[in-house]
XYZ file of C-alpha atoms in Angstrom:
131
model
C -16.773 4.870 90.361
C -15.610 3.615 87.143
C -18.419 1.175 86.799
C -20.835 3.682 86.885
C -18.852 5.715 83.901
C -19.059 2.833 81.551
C -19.725 3.630 77.729
C -23.466 2.692 76.616
C -23.446 -0.626 75.035
C -22.855 -1.007 71.454
C -26.166 -0.287 69.778
C -24.943 -0.819 66.312
C -27.000 1.191 63.545
C -29.634 2.025 65.855
C -29.963 5.830 66.893
C -29.886 9.084 65.067
C -27.525 9.678 62.160
C -26.496 12.892 60.566
C -26.034 12.457 56.689
C -22.509 12.996 55.013
C -23.696 16.189 53.701
C -24.955 17.419 57.135
C -28.448 18.071 55.559
C -30.598 15.697 57.471
C -30.687 13.409 60.524
C -32.097 10.003 60.106
C -33.515 7.559 62.844
C -32.302 4.138 62.803
C -34.356 1.608 64.606
C -34.866 -1.933 64.607
C -38.283 -3.154 63.261
C -39.139 -6.795 62.607
C -36.138 -8.861 61.803
C -34.599 -5.600 59.952
C -33.851 -1.886 60.313
C -35.730 0.902 59.607
C -34.575 4.421 58.905
C -36.623 7.601 58.717
C -35.765 11.176 58.358
C -36.314 13.292 61.378
C -34.685 16.571 60.766
C -33.788 18.502 57.785
C -31.318 21.427 57.625
C -33.967 23.384 55.332
C -37.264 22.007 56.416
C -39.058 24.624 54.417
C -38.924 24.391 50.523
C -37.948 28.124 49.499
C -39.863 27.403 46.136
C -43.409 26.612 47.904
C -43.165 28.085 51.322
C -44.092 24.740 52.459
C -42.548 21.818 54.276
C -40.200 19.742 51.874
C -42.065 17.251 50.308
C -41.241 14.008 48.254
C -41.722 15.792 45.155
C -39.859 13.809 42.885
C -41.480 10.573 43.710
C -42.774 8.739 40.329
C -46.002 8.229 41.972
C -48.184 11.480 41.885
C -50.218 10.419 44.706
C -47.074 10.583 47.147
C -45.761 13.864 45.690
C -47.091 15.632 48.682
C -45.986 13.735 51.719
C -43.317 15.318 53.581
C -39.645 14.338 53.774
C -39.360 14.526 57.525
C -40.955 11.229 58.543
C -39.987 9.604 55.619
C -39.190 5.931 55.635
C -35.758 5.678 53.611
C -34.812 1.816 54.369
C -37.323 -0.709 52.396
C -36.590 -4.363 53.713
C -33.328 -4.020 55.333
C -32.489 -7.255 56.636
C -29.221 -8.120 58.267
C -26.700 -9.764 55.777
C -23.468 -9.945 57.944
C -22.423 -9.481 61.656
C -22.512 -5.361 61.406
C -24.426 -5.167 58.023
C -27.616 -5.139 56.407
C -28.895 -5.481 52.970
C -32.247 -4.285 51.084
C -33.288 -1.063 49.421
C -32.795 2.789 49.995
C -35.291 5.240 49.062
C -33.440 8.655 47.574
C -35.863 11.623 47.833
C -33.171 13.480 45.524
C -34.407 11.651 42.459
C -37.215 9.647 43.722
C -35.993 6.195 43.157
C -34.808 3.533 45.388
C -31.545 1.728 45.174
C -29.916 -1.703 46.189
C -28.336 -0.786 49.421
C -26.058 -2.126 52.186
C -25.779 -0.226 55.686
C -22.787 -1.219 57.490
C -21.997 -0.009 60.991
C -18.135 0.725 60.657
C -17.856 1.608 64.581
C -20.018 3.134 67.116
C -19.688 6.395 65.524
C -20.168 5.751 61.409
C -22.378 4.207 59.458
C -21.660 3.658 55.759
C -24.665 3.803 53.386
C -24.079 2.117 49.980
C -26.775 2.522 47.082
C -26.355 0.525 43.614
C -27.746 0.738 40.219
C -26.446 -2.294 38.548
C -22.644 -2.330 38.952
C -22.381 1.582 39.795
C -22.425 1.985 43.311
C -21.805 5.155 45.606
C -21.621 5.500 48.986
C -21.437 8.008 52.172
C -20.515 7.903 55.813
C -23.212 9.028 58.337
C -22.154 10.145 61.717
C -23.834 9.464 65.189
C -25.488 12.419 66.592
C -28.178 13.224 68.795
C -31.889 13.920 67.892
């Protein structure tokens, strides 16, 4: 019957997302009044230089440089700012810095993730995926 084939309800940004470069998957979930986003998969989980799991080796805090990228929380204080948008900070393990950020659910299958340093901003589109 048609009723049994209905699409899943709109879950907004909650779910699994493949980064624009296709090199990581991020699980976005609700936490508190906002959003959490953690790395759950890497295309290259092992660092070819060390033979060990990829680590947060560019973190400015030496005590955090050995923590694994898989399981790393990327969204910091991400709170809803509009109907389909959340604002806060995002951590970038590529350079060990966190940036002012907005996350916007464009539609069921696309999430725009934007980060800014002052007036300079960059964004990428993540696509919904399975774990």
